């Protein structure tokens, strides 16, 4: 492993320094009264900061892999993937926030907090030290709590934030106790050194297993895996819809990033494209239990939901189960599959939440009944209904959408790992999901609308963006090789 000192490490974090500078500048832009009255100025500056962040990340992609700050953080293509992924999620969220009526009064502090979470996500995915994992997790979580409760005077938003804080604090406490047990067994905080110790020394299996189980409480909370999912439905429903869209994609992806890195660095031995579990620690069986429970609960409970945000919350839980299924395979092929699935999930899930924002803005409802006859309203409403149908079919995993390709990669990795029972359960869950995703399509196209209202003229920009995402959902399902290359080149960890 190439470990570099603190001074040399600073060069690897130029993108984060740039984005931090933009974050501070947002408050300065908001100080002059004539500037603060311009609603466009701060979000445009935040968006330009994220574009610059992506540019510097692409520039640093050619840097050699290294363990920066004396091994605390690993900078490699895997880290750079989550930098770009987080920035793109932030860009879409900024646009959603600017267009959402419920965030019409959002000031510089809102966009600064959003950029703070974007900075924290790749740091979490890059953490190679138990203490750094905890600190990065808290950075992402605490700022997320504030975003959820951002709506002033909204009891629902405040309640969601309180529940998020309580669940988060509990999961955080359990996780740090588990990490302390792992440190007590191995005598080191460094993930790579933990693996070396466990390879060379007999460990107290029960203590180590309990420590890992408690550590996974923190990871599971971040990705909303069962049984650490209980915060998701209430928080998703109560938070501002753009924030819900952001949480469902960005921090969830960062949670999978640190989960995959920790497994590959500390708990398995890389060998010829596979990650071999340590002899006395069958991590694959543990992950399989979480994956099955998450898929089954997410899909079955989603059937009963009538609120679109709760519906998408349980859908998000189910998709966490699919990605956990990929993590269970313990191979580079599975790692590529999870990264590809994250890309597809970014497109189809943000698209679905975008439609929810427009409907909430113009029709004033979050209930599925409010989507009745959306396709029959004509004009932009018909385009939105067609786009929503594309997102629903993609979330199901039907061809020729990108969701189908993502699931194909995941299931192929699971089958090649000879986890046949897990693959069958995954397929059956996908069949179940078709019922509730198709129900949304049925409501939009076959039911009659309750009134003859049309979408407002200011929804044109959102309609264009969502149409683009819908086209991408189908086009990238037919021409996916470029995304497969990105996923393959990013599945390159310093282990």
PDB file of C-alpha atoms in Angstrom, residues 142-436:
ATOM      1  CA  UNK A 142     -25.929  15.321  11.227  1.00  0.00           C
ATOM      2  CA  UNK A 143     -26.218  17.551   8.159  1.00  0.00           C
ATOM      3  CA  UNK A 144     -28.941  15.247   6.807  1.00  0.00           C
ATOM      4  CA  UNK A 145     -30.926  15.692  10.028  1.00  0.00           C
ATOM      5  CA  UNK A 146     -30.909  19.455   9.479  1.00  0.00           C
ATOM      6  CA  UNK A 147     -32.042  19.107   5.863  1.00  0.00           C
ATOM      7  CA  UNK A 148     -34.969  16.901   6.868  1.00  0.00           C
ATOM      8  CA  UNK A 149     -36.194  19.426   9.450  1.00  0.00           C
ATOM      9  CA  UNK A 150     -35.492  22.463   7.316  1.00  0.00           C
ATOM     10  CA  UNK A 151     -39.111  23.517   6.709  1.00  0.00           C
ATOM     11  CA  UNK A 152     -39.913  26.207   9.307  1.00  0.00           C
ATOM     12  CA  UNK A 153     -43.319  25.875  10.916  1.00  0.00           C
ATOM     13  CA  UNK A 154     -43.909  22.394   9.501  1.00  0.00           C
ATOM     14  CA  UNK A 155     -44.821  19.953  12.240  1.00  0.00           C
ATOM     15  CA  UNK A 156     -44.423  17.020   9.873  1.00  0.00           C
ATOM     16  CA  UNK A 157     -40.897  18.068   8.898  1.00  0.00           C
ATOM     17  CA  UNK A 158     -39.918  18.627  12.546  1.00  0.00           C
ATOM     18  CA  UNK A 159     -41.325  15.233  13.536  1.00  0.00           C
ATOM     19  CA  UNK A 160     -39.436  13.521  10.714  1.00  0.00           C
ATOM     20  CA  UNK A 161     -36.202  15.224  11.764  1.00  0.00           C
ATOM     21  CA  UNK A 162     -36.692  14.186  15.398  1.00  0.00           C
ATOM     22  CA  UNK A 163     -37.301  10.563  14.419  1.00  0.00           C
ATOM     23  CA  UNK A 164     -34.272  10.664  12.129  1.00  0.00           C
ATOM     24  CA  UNK A 165     -32.100  12.030  14.959  1.00  0.00           C
ATOM     25  CA  UNK A 166     -33.309   9.412  17.436  1.00  0.00           C
ATOM     26  CA  UNK A 167     -32.824   6.493  15.062  1.00  0.00           C
ATOM     27  CA  UNK A 168     -29.512   7.902  13.852  1.00  0.00           C
ATOM     28  CA  UNK A 169     -28.149   8.468  17.347  1.00  0.00           C
ATOM     29  CA  UNK A 170     -29.134   4.940  18.365  1.00  0.00           C
ATOM     30  CA  UNK A 171     -27.533   3.379  15.285  1.00  0.00           C
ATOM     31  CA  UNK A 172     -24.449   5.554  15.717  1.00  0.00           C
ATOM     32  CA  UNK A 173     -24.033   4.524  19.350  1.00  0.00           C
ATOM     33  CA  UNK A 174     -24.412   0.852  18.502  1.00  0.00           C
ATOM     34  CA  UNK A 175     -21.954   1.177  15.622  1.00  0.00           C
ATOM     35  CA  UNK A 176     -19.208   2.905  17.595  1.00  0.00           C
ATOM     36  CA  UNK A 177     -19.485   0.284  20.344  1.00  0.00           C
ATOM     37  CA  UNK A 178     -19.137  -2.426  17.706  1.00  0.00           C
ATOM     38  CA  UNK A 179     -16.111  -0.676  16.208  1.00  0.00           C
ATOM     39  CA  UNK A 180     -14.563  -0.503  19.675  1.00  0.00           C
ATOM     40  CA  UNK A 181     -15.009  -4.264  20.050  1.00  0.00           C
ATOM     41  CA  UNK A 182     -13.279  -4.807  16.686  1.00  0.00           C
ATOM     42  CA  UNK A 183     -10.438  -2.557  17.867  1.00  0.00           C
ATOM     43  CA  UNK A 184     -10.250  -4.478  21.130  1.00  0.00           C
ATOM     44  CA  UNK A 185      -9.902  -7.796  19.292  1.00  0.00           C
ATOM     45  CA  UNK A 186      -7.408  -6.659  16.632  1.00  0.00           C
ATOM     46  CA  UNK A 187      -5.549  -3.837  18.368  1.00  0.00           C
ATOM     47  CA  UNK A 188      -5.707  -1.569  15.308  1.00  0.00           C
ATOM     48  CA  UNK A 189      -8.065   0.969  13.745  1.00  0.00           C
ATOM     49  CA  UNK A 190      -6.734   0.528  10.193  1.00  0.00           C
ATOM     50  CA  UNK A 191      -8.991  -1.663   8.009  1.00  0.00           C
ATOM     51  CA  UNK A 192      -6.116  -3.251   6.073  1.00  0.00           C
ATOM     52  CA  UNK A 193      -4.219  -3.976   9.280  1.00  0.00           C
ATOM     53  CA  UNK A 194      -7.354  -5.565  10.737  1.00  0.00           C
ATOM     54  CA  UNK A 195      -7.387  -8.059   7.866  1.00  0.00           C
ATOM     55  CA  UNK A 196      -3.680  -8.804   8.276  1.00  0.00           C
ATOM     56  CA  UNK A 197      -4.143  -9.376  12.009  1.00  0.00           C
ATOM     57  CA  UNK A 198      -7.125 -11.681  11.478  1.00  0.00           C
ATOM     58  CA  UNK A 199      -5.199 -13.657   8.864  1.00  0.00           C
ATOM     59  CA  UNK A 200      -2.208 -14.191  11.133  1.00  0.00           C
ATOM     60  CA  UNK A 201      -3.780 -14.511  14.587  1.00  0.00           C
ATOM     61  CA  UNK A 202      -6.607 -16.511  16.088  1.00  0.00           C
ATOM     62  CA  UNK A 203      -9.369 -14.166  17.148  1.00  0.00           C
ATOM     63  CA  UNK A 204     -12.131 -14.357  19.729  1.00  0.00           C
ATOM     64  CA  UNK A 205     -14.906 -15.295  17.304  1.00  0.00           C
ATOM     65  CA  UNK A 206     -17.884 -14.358  19.467  1.00  0.00           C
ATOM     66  CA  UNK A 207     -16.527 -10.925  20.369  1.00  0.00           C
ATOM     67  CA  UNK A 208     -15.557 -10.231  16.768  1.00  0.00           C
ATOM     68  CA  UNK A 209     -18.930 -11.374  15.434  1.00  0.00           C
ATOM     69  CA  UNK A 210     -20.826  -9.222  17.941  1.00  0.00           C
ATOM     70  CA  UNK A 211     -18.601  -6.265  17.059  1.00  0.00           C
ATOM     71  CA  UNK A 212     -19.243  -6.713  13.337  1.00  0.00           C
ATOM     72  CA  UNK A 213     -22.972  -7.134  13.866  1.00  0.00           C
ATOM     73  CA  UNK A 214     -23.089  -3.895  15.841  1.00  0.00           C
ATOM     74  CA  UNK A 215     -20.934  -2.109  13.259  1.00  0.00           C
ATOM     75  CA  UNK A 216     -23.345  -3.237  10.544  1.00  0.00           C
ATOM     76  CA  UNK A 217     -26.101  -1.475  12.484  1.00  0.00           C
ATOM     77  CA  UNK A 218     -24.484   1.802  11.414  1.00  0.00           C
ATOM     78  CA  UNK A 219     -23.976   0.689   7.820  1.00  0.00           C
ATOM     79  CA  UNK A 220     -27.491  -0.776   7.670  1.00  0.00           C
ATOM     80  CA  UNK A 221     -29.015   2.424   9.016  1.00  0.00           C
ATOM     81  CA  UNK A 222     -27.312   4.457   6.305  1.00  0.00           C
ATOM     82  CA  UNK A 223     -28.514   2.167   3.482  1.00  0.00           C
ATOM     83  CA  UNK A 224     -31.927   1.549   5.174  1.00  0.00           C
ATOM     84  CA  UNK A 225     -31.468  -2.202   5.374  1.00  0.00           C
ATOM     85  CA  UNK A 226     -33.775  -4.321   7.554  1.00  0.00           C
ATOM     86  CA  UNK A 227     -33.926  -4.233  10.586  1.00  0.00           C
ATOM     87  CA  UNK A 228     -32.328  -0.763  10.590  1.00  0.00           C
ATOM     88  CA  UNK A 229     -34.852   0.662   8.118  1.00  0.00           C
ATOM     89  CA  UNK A 230     -37.558   1.893  10.472  1.00  0.00           C
ATOM     90  CA  UNK A 231     -36.644   5.560  10.120  1.00  0.00           C
ATOM     91  CA  UNK A 232     -36.995   5.637   6.330  1.00  0.00           C
ATOM     92  CA  UNK A 233     -40.799   5.726   5.710  1.00  0.00           C
ATOM     93  CA  UNK A 234     -41.557   8.471   8.245  1.00  0.00           C
ATOM     94  CA  UNK A 235     -38.495  10.539   7.339  1.00  0.00           C
ATOM     95  CA  UNK A 236     -39.112  10.211   3.603  1.00  0.00           C
ATOM     96  CA  UNK A 237     -42.735  11.287   4.043  1.00  0.00           C
ATOM     97  CA  UNK A 238     -42.049  14.225   6.369  1.00  0.00           C
ATOM     98  CA  UNK A 239     -38.949  15.707   4.722  1.00  0.00           C
ATOM     99  CA  UNK A 240     -39.171  18.197   1.833  1.00  0.00           C
ATOM    100  CA  UNK A 241     -39.525  16.106  -1.315  1.00  0.00           C
ATOM    101  CA  UNK A 242     -36.189  17.243  -2.882  1.00  0.00           C
ATOM    102  CA  UNK A 243     -34.459  16.271   0.372  1.00  0.00           C
ATOM    103  CA  UNK A 244     -36.207  12.893   0.289  1.00  0.00           C
ATOM    104  CA  UNK A 245     -34.973  12.373  -3.274  1.00  0.00           C
ATOM    105  CA  UNK A 246     -31.443  13.271  -2.205  1.00  0.00           C
ATOM    106  CA  UNK A 247     -31.454  10.966   0.836  1.00  0.00           C
ATOM    107  CA  UNK A 248     -32.800   8.071  -1.207  1.00  0.00           C
ATOM    108  CA  UNK A 249     -29.818   8.199  -3.583  1.00  0.00           C
ATOM    109  CA  UNK A 250     -26.787  10.105  -2.252  1.00  0.00           C
ATOM    110  CA  UNK A 251     -26.198   9.057   1.384  1.00  0.00           C
ATOM    111  CA  UNK A 252     -27.518   5.578   0.556  1.00  0.00           C
ATOM    112  CA  UNK A 253     -24.827   5.218  -2.129  1.00  0.00           C
ATOM    113  CA  UNK A 254     -22.166   6.439   0.326  1.00  0.00           C
ATOM    114  CA  UNK A 255     -23.376   3.825   2.811  1.00  0.00           C
ATOM    115  CA  UNK A 256     -22.887   1.109   0.215  1.00  0.00           C
ATOM    116  CA  UNK A 257     -19.485   2.597  -0.588  1.00  0.00           C
ATOM    117  CA  UNK A 258     -18.170   2.214   2.958  1.00  0.00           C
ATOM    118  CA  UNK A 259     -19.836  -1.187   3.369  1.00  0.00           C
ATOM    119  CA  UNK A 260     -18.125  -2.527   0.235  1.00  0.00           C
ATOM    120  CA  UNK A 261     -14.779  -0.977   1.144  1.00  0.00           C
ATOM    121  CA  UNK A 262     -14.849  -2.273   4.708  1.00  0.00           C
ATOM    122  CA  UNK A 263     -15.732  -5.794   3.573  1.00  0.00           C
ATOM    123  CA  UNK A 264     -13.074  -5.881   0.857  1.00  0.00           C
ATOM    124  CA  UNK A 265     -10.382  -4.262   3.006  1.00  0.00           C
ATOM    125  CA  UNK A 266     -10.892  -5.723   6.473  1.00  0.00           C
ATOM    126  CA  UNK A 267     -12.949  -8.914   6.259  1.00  0.00           C
ATOM    127  CA  UNK A 268     -11.870 -10.653   3.046  1.00  0.00           C
ATOM    128  CA  UNK A 269      -8.692 -11.555   1.159  1.00  0.00           C
ATOM    129  CA  UNK A 270      -8.549 -10.483  -2.528  1.00  0.00           C
ATOM    130  CA  UNK A 271      -7.643 -13.357  -4.870  1.00  0.00           C
ATOM    131  CA  UNK A 272      -8.089 -13.596  -8.667  1.00  0.00           C
ATOM    132  CA  UNK A 273     -11.128 -11.369  -8.914  1.00  0.00           C
ATOM    133  CA  UNK A 274     -12.777 -12.657  -5.763  1.00  0.00           C
ATOM    134  CA  UNK A 275     -12.787 -11.624  -2.136  1.00  0.00           C
ATOM    135  CA  UNK A 276     -12.271 -14.753  -0.045  1.00  0.00           C
ATOM    136  CA  UNK A 277     -13.928 -14.545   3.363  1.00  0.00           C
ATOM    137  CA  UNK A 278     -11.692 -15.245   6.351  1.00  0.00           C
ATOM    138  CA  UNK A 279     -11.965 -18.883   7.388  1.00  0.00           C
ATOM    139  CA  UNK A 280     -13.516 -18.268  10.782  1.00  0.00           C
ATOM    140  CA  UNK A 281     -15.801 -15.444   9.627  1.00  0.00           C
ATOM    141  CA  UNK A 282     -18.489 -16.293   7.078  1.00  0.00           C
ATOM    142  CA  UNK A 283     -19.483 -12.753   6.174  1.00  0.00           C
ATOM    143  CA  UNK A 284     -21.429 -13.949   3.119  1.00  0.00           C
ATOM    144  CA  UNK A 285     -24.097 -15.762   5.165  1.00  0.00           C
ATOM    145  CA  UNK A 286     -24.590 -12.723   7.400  1.00  0.00           C
ATOM    146  CA  UNK A 287     -25.057 -10.421   4.398  1.00  0.00           C
ATOM    147  CA  UNK A 288     -27.445 -12.925   2.791  1.00  0.00           C
ATOM    148  CA  UNK A 289     -29.755 -12.773   5.795  1.00  0.00           C
ATOM    149  CA  UNK A 290     -29.821  -8.964   5.657  1.00  0.00           C
ATOM    150  CA  UNK A 291     -30.366  -8.993   1.873  1.00  0.00           C
ATOM    151  CA  UNK A 292     -33.308 -11.397   1.964  1.00  0.00           C
ATOM    152  CA  UNK A 293     -35.006  -9.648   4.882  1.00  0.00           C
ATOM    153  CA  UNK A 294     -34.570  -6.254   3.227  1.00  0.00           C
ATOM    154  CA  UNK A 295     -35.904  -7.340  -0.168  1.00  0.00           C
ATOM    155  CA  UNK A 296     -38.905  -9.188   1.245  1.00  0.00           C
ATOM    156  CA  UNK A 297     -40.021  -6.537   3.712  1.00  0.00           C
ATOM    157  CA  UNK A 298     -39.488  -3.646   1.311  1.00  0.00           C
ATOM    158  CA  UNK A 299     -41.507  -5.237  -1.469  1.00  0.00           C
ATOM    159  CA  UNK A 300     -44.351  -6.608   0.648  1.00  0.00           C
ATOM    160  CA  UNK A 301     -44.961  -3.430   2.625  1.00  0.00           C
ATOM    161  CA  UNK A 302     -44.703  -1.229  -0.488  1.00  0.00           C
ATOM    162  CA  UNK A 303     -47.845  -2.925  -1.796  1.00  0.00           C
ATOM    163  CA  UNK A 304     -49.925  -1.337   0.989  1.00  0.00           C
ATOM    164  CA  UNK A 305     -48.713   2.258   0.589  1.00  0.00           C
ATOM    165  CA  UNK A 306     -50.996   5.054  -0.603  1.00  0.00           C
ATOM    166  CA  UNK A 307     -48.598   7.977  -0.142  1.00  0.00           C
ATOM    167  CA  UNK A 308     -46.117   8.297  -3.015  1.00  0.00           C
ATOM    168  CA  UNK A 309     -43.203   9.212  -0.735  1.00  0.00           C
ATOM    169  CA  UNK A 310     -43.801   6.276   1.625  1.00  0.00           C
ATOM    170  CA  UNK A 311     -44.274   4.109  -1.457  1.00  0.00           C
ATOM    171  CA  UNK A 312     -40.881   5.152  -2.790  1.00  0.00           C
ATOM    172  CA  UNK A 313     -39.377   4.740   0.691  1.00  0.00           C
ATOM    173  CA  UNK A 314     -40.249   1.057   0.817  1.00  0.00           C
ATOM    174  CA  UNK A 315     -39.213   0.730  -2.822  1.00  0.00           C
ATOM    175  CA  UNK A 316     -35.854   2.188  -1.784  1.00  0.00           C
ATOM    176  CA  UNK A 317     -35.576  -0.369   1.015  1.00  0.00           C
ATOM    177  CA  UNK A 318     -36.229  -3.181  -1.462  1.00  0.00           C
ATOM    178  CA  UNK A 319     -33.530  -1.899  -3.800  1.00  0.00           C
ATOM    179  CA  UNK A 320     -31.101  -1.767  -0.894  1.00  0.00           C
ATOM    180  CA  UNK A 321     -31.801  -5.483  -0.567  1.00  0.00           C
ATOM    181  CA  UNK A 322     -30.928  -6.087  -4.216  1.00  0.00           C
ATOM    182  CA  UNK A 323     -27.630  -4.252  -3.828  1.00  0.00           C
ATOM    183  CA  UNK A 324     -26.889  -6.127  -0.585  1.00  0.00           C
ATOM    184  CA  UNK A 325     -27.448  -9.297  -2.577  1.00  0.00           C
ATOM    185  CA  UNK A 326     -24.668  -8.141  -4.906  1.00  0.00           C
ATOM    186  CA  UNK A 327     -22.382  -7.369  -1.961  1.00  0.00           C
ATOM    187  CA  UNK A 328     -22.974 -10.906  -0.699  1.00  0.00           C
ATOM    188  CA  UNK A 329     -21.329 -12.398  -3.804  1.00  0.00           C
ATOM    189  CA  UNK A 330     -17.872 -11.161  -2.648  1.00  0.00           C
ATOM    190  CA  UNK A 331     -16.284 -10.707  -6.072  1.00  0.00           C
ATOM    191  CA  UNK A 332     -14.997  -7.931  -8.307  1.00  0.00           C
ATOM    192  CA  UNK A 333     -17.795  -8.818 -10.730  1.00  0.00           C
ATOM    193  CA  UNK A 334     -20.349  -8.202  -7.975  1.00  0.00           C
ATOM    194  CA  UNK A 335     -18.615  -4.946  -7.056  1.00  0.00           C
ATOM    195  CA  UNK A 336     -19.001  -3.767 -10.653  1.00  0.00           C
ATOM    196  CA  UNK A 337     -22.619  -4.868 -10.584  1.00  0.00           C
ATOM    197  CA  UNK A 338     -23.398  -2.821  -7.474  1.00  0.00           C
ATOM    198  CA  UNK A 339     -21.729   0.284  -8.931  1.00  0.00           C
ATOM    199  CA  UNK A 340     -23.646  -0.123 -12.195  1.00  0.00           C
ATOM    200  CA  UNK A 341     -26.872  -0.573 -10.246  1.00  0.00           C
ATOM    201  CA  UNK A 342     -26.181   2.623  -8.305  1.00  0.00           C
ATOM    202  CA  UNK A 343     -25.913   4.494 -11.615  1.00  0.00           C
ATOM    203  CA  UNK A 344     -29.204   3.054 -12.846  1.00  0.00           C
ATOM    204  CA  UNK A 345     -30.843   3.723  -9.479  1.00  0.00           C
ATOM    205  CA  UNK A 346     -29.679   7.345  -9.650  1.00  0.00           C
ATOM    206  CA  UNK A 347     -31.505   7.876 -12.948  1.00  0.00           C
ATOM    207  CA  UNK A 348     -34.756   6.053 -12.269  1.00  0.00           C
ATOM    208  CA  UNK A 349     -35.269   6.976  -8.610  1.00  0.00           C
ATOM    209  CA  UNK A 350     -34.476  10.673  -8.981  1.00  0.00           C
ATOM    210  CA  UNK A 351     -36.783  10.681 -11.995  1.00  0.00           C
ATOM    211  CA  UNK A 352     -39.639   9.216  -9.954  1.00  0.00           C
ATOM    212  CA  UNK A 353     -39.142  11.772  -7.179  1.00  0.00           C
ATOM    213  CA  UNK A 354     -38.984  14.544  -9.770  1.00  0.00           C
ATOM    214  CA  UNK A 355     -42.448  13.602 -10.993  1.00  0.00           C
ATOM    215  CA  UNK A 356     -43.623  13.592  -7.371  1.00  0.00           C
ATOM    216  CA  UNK A 357     -42.318  17.166  -6.967  1.00  0.00           C
ATOM    217  CA  UNK A 358     -44.211  18.435 -10.035  1.00  0.00           C
ATOM    218  CA  UNK A 359     -47.444  16.734  -8.981  1.00  0.00           C
ATOM    219  CA  UNK A 360     -47.076  18.119  -5.467  1.00  0.00           C
ATOM    220  CA  UNK A 361     -46.404  21.620  -6.824  1.00  0.00           C
ATOM    221  CA  UNK A 362     -49.257  21.761  -9.328  1.00  0.00           C
ATOM    222  CA  UNK A 363     -51.883  19.349  -8.009  1.00  0.00           C
ATOM    223  CA  UNK A 364     -51.119  19.731  -4.296  1.00  0.00           C
ATOM    224  CA  UNK A 365     -51.059  16.048  -3.403  1.00  0.00           C
ATOM    225  CA  UNK A 366     -48.661  13.318  -2.340  1.00  0.00           C
ATOM    226  CA  UNK A 367     -51.294  10.579  -2.424  1.00  0.00           C
ATOM    227  CA  UNK A 368     -51.384   7.973  -5.187  1.00  0.00           C
ATOM    228  CA  UNK A 369     -55.036   8.859  -5.770  1.00  0.00           C
ATOM    229  CA  UNK A 370     -53.814  12.274  -6.924  1.00  0.00           C
ATOM    230  CA  UNK A 371     -52.094  10.563  -9.862  1.00  0.00           C
ATOM    231  CA  UNK A 372     -55.395   9.269 -11.242  1.00  0.00           C
ATOM    232  CA  UNK A 373     -55.730  10.090 -14.906  1.00  0.00           C
ATOM    233  CA  UNK A 374     -52.449  12.021 -15.051  1.00  0.00           C
ATOM    234  CA  UNK A 375     -51.918  10.854 -18.636  1.00  0.00           C
ATOM    235  CA  UNK A 376     -55.415  12.070 -19.559  1.00  0.00           C
ATOM    236  CA  UNK A 377     -54.783  15.667 -18.469  1.00  0.00           C
ATOM    237  CA  UNK A 378     -52.888  16.278 -21.706  1.00  0.00           C
ATOM    238  CA  UNK A 379     -49.832  18.378 -22.485  1.00  0.00           C
ATOM    239  CA  UNK A 380     -46.935  18.167 -20.055  1.00  0.00           C
ATOM    240  CA  UNK A 381     -48.973  15.961 -17.720  1.00  0.00           C
ATOM    241  CA  UNK A 382     -49.020  13.241 -20.379  1.00  0.00           C
ATOM    242  CA  UNK A 383     -45.260  13.521 -20.793  1.00  0.00           C
ATOM    243  CA  UNK A 384     -44.821  13.204 -17.037  1.00  0.00           C
ATOM    244  CA  UNK A 385     -47.052  10.129 -16.943  1.00  0.00           C
ATOM    245  CA  UNK A 386     -45.043   8.489 -19.722  1.00  0.00           C
ATOM    246  CA  UNK A 387     -41.813   9.343 -17.896  1.00  0.00           C
ATOM    247  CA  UNK A 388     -43.159   7.982 -14.613  1.00  0.00           C
ATOM    248  CA  UNK A 389     -44.163   4.769 -16.382  1.00  0.00           C
ATOM    249  CA  UNK A 390     -40.599   4.415 -17.702  1.00  0.00           C
ATOM    250  CA  UNK A 391     -39.201   4.918 -14.185  1.00  0.00           C
ATOM    251  CA  UNK A 392     -41.634   2.400 -12.681  1.00  0.00           C
ATOM    252  CA  UNK A 393     -40.828  -0.275 -15.265  1.00  0.00           C
ATOM    253  CA  UNK A 394     -37.120   0.392 -14.807  1.00  0.00           C
ATOM    254  CA  UNK A 395     -37.406   0.065 -11.016  1.00  0.00           C
ATOM    255  CA  UNK A 396     -39.145  -3.255 -11.634  1.00  0.00           C
ATOM    256  CA  UNK A 397     -36.295  -4.376 -13.866  1.00  0.00           C
ATOM    257  CA  UNK A 398     -38.165  -4.842 -17.134  1.00  0.00           C
ATOM    258  CA  UNK A 399     -36.367  -4.629 -20.500  1.00  0.00           C
ATOM    259  CA  UNK A 400     -35.339  -2.510 -22.327  1.00  0.00           C
ATOM    260  CA  UNK A 401     -34.706  -0.191 -19.376  1.00  0.00           C
ATOM    261  CA  UNK A 402     -31.473   0.477 -17.514  1.00  0.00           C
ATOM    262  CA  UNK A 403     -32.999  -1.129 -14.417  1.00  0.00           C
ATOM    263  CA  UNK A 404     -33.107  -4.441 -16.291  1.00  0.00           C
ATOM    264  CA  UNK A 405     -29.398  -4.180 -17.160  1.00  0.00           C
ATOM    265  CA  UNK A 406     -28.552  -3.295 -13.557  1.00  0.00           C
ATOM    266  CA  UNK A 407     -30.400  -6.309 -12.205  1.00  0.00           C
ATOM    267  CA  UNK A 408     -28.875  -8.501 -14.911  1.00  0.00           C
ATOM    268  CA  UNK A 409     -25.388  -7.572 -13.709  1.00  0.00           C
ATOM    269  CA  UNK A 410     -26.323  -8.178 -10.067  1.00  0.00           C
ATOM    270  CA  UNK A 411     -28.017 -11.526 -10.652  1.00  0.00           C
ATOM    271  CA  UNK A 412     -25.191 -12.712 -12.914  1.00  0.00           C
ATOM    272  CA  UNK A 413     -22.658 -11.996 -10.165  1.00  0.00           C
ATOM    273  CA  UNK A 414     -24.797 -13.781  -7.583  1.00  0.00           C
ATOM    274  CA  UNK A 415     -25.281 -16.845  -9.812  1.00  0.00           C
ATOM    275  CA  UNK A 416     -21.570 -16.985 -10.668  1.00  0.00           C
ATOM    276  CA  UNK A 417     -20.875 -16.958  -6.920  1.00  0.00           C
ATOM    277  CA  UNK A 418     -23.124 -20.069  -6.728  1.00  0.00           C
ATOM    278  CA  UNK A 419     -25.654 -18.336  -4.487  1.00  0.00           C
ATOM    279  CA  UNK A 420     -28.549 -19.860  -6.377  1.00  0.00           C
ATOM    280  CA  UNK A 421     -31.137 -19.650  -3.582  1.00  0.00           C
ATOM    281  CA  UNK A 422     -30.404 -15.949  -3.104  1.00  0.00           C
ATOM    282  CA  UNK A 423     -30.768 -15.343  -6.844  1.00  0.00           C
ATOM    283  CA  UNK A 424     -34.158 -17.129  -6.900  1.00  0.00           C
ATOM    284  CA  UNK A 425     -35.384 -15.053  -3.958  1.00  0.00           C
ATOM    285  CA  UNK A 426     -34.225 -11.899  -5.755  1.00  0.00           C
ATOM    286  CA  UNK A 427     -36.116 -12.836  -8.921  1.00  0.00           C
ATOM    287  CA  UNK A 428     -39.283 -13.638  -6.965  1.00  0.00           C
ATOM    288  CA  UNK A 429     -39.076 -10.281  -5.218  1.00  0.00           C
ATOM    289  CA  UNK A 430     -38.744  -8.554  -8.590  1.00  0.00           C
ATOM    290  CA  UNK A 431     -41.930 -10.299  -9.697  1.00  0.00           C
ATOM    291  CA  UNK A 432     -43.721  -9.066  -6.570  1.00  0.00           C
ATOM    292  CA  UNK A 433     -42.496  -5.523  -7.208  1.00  0.00           C
ATOM    293  CA  UNK A 434     -44.102  -5.571 -10.660  1.00  0.00           C
ATOM    294  CA  UNK A 435     -47.524  -5.541  -8.984  1.00  0.00           C
ATOM    295  CA  UNK A 436     -47.120  -2.297  -7.072  1.00  0.00           C
TER     296      UNK A 436
END
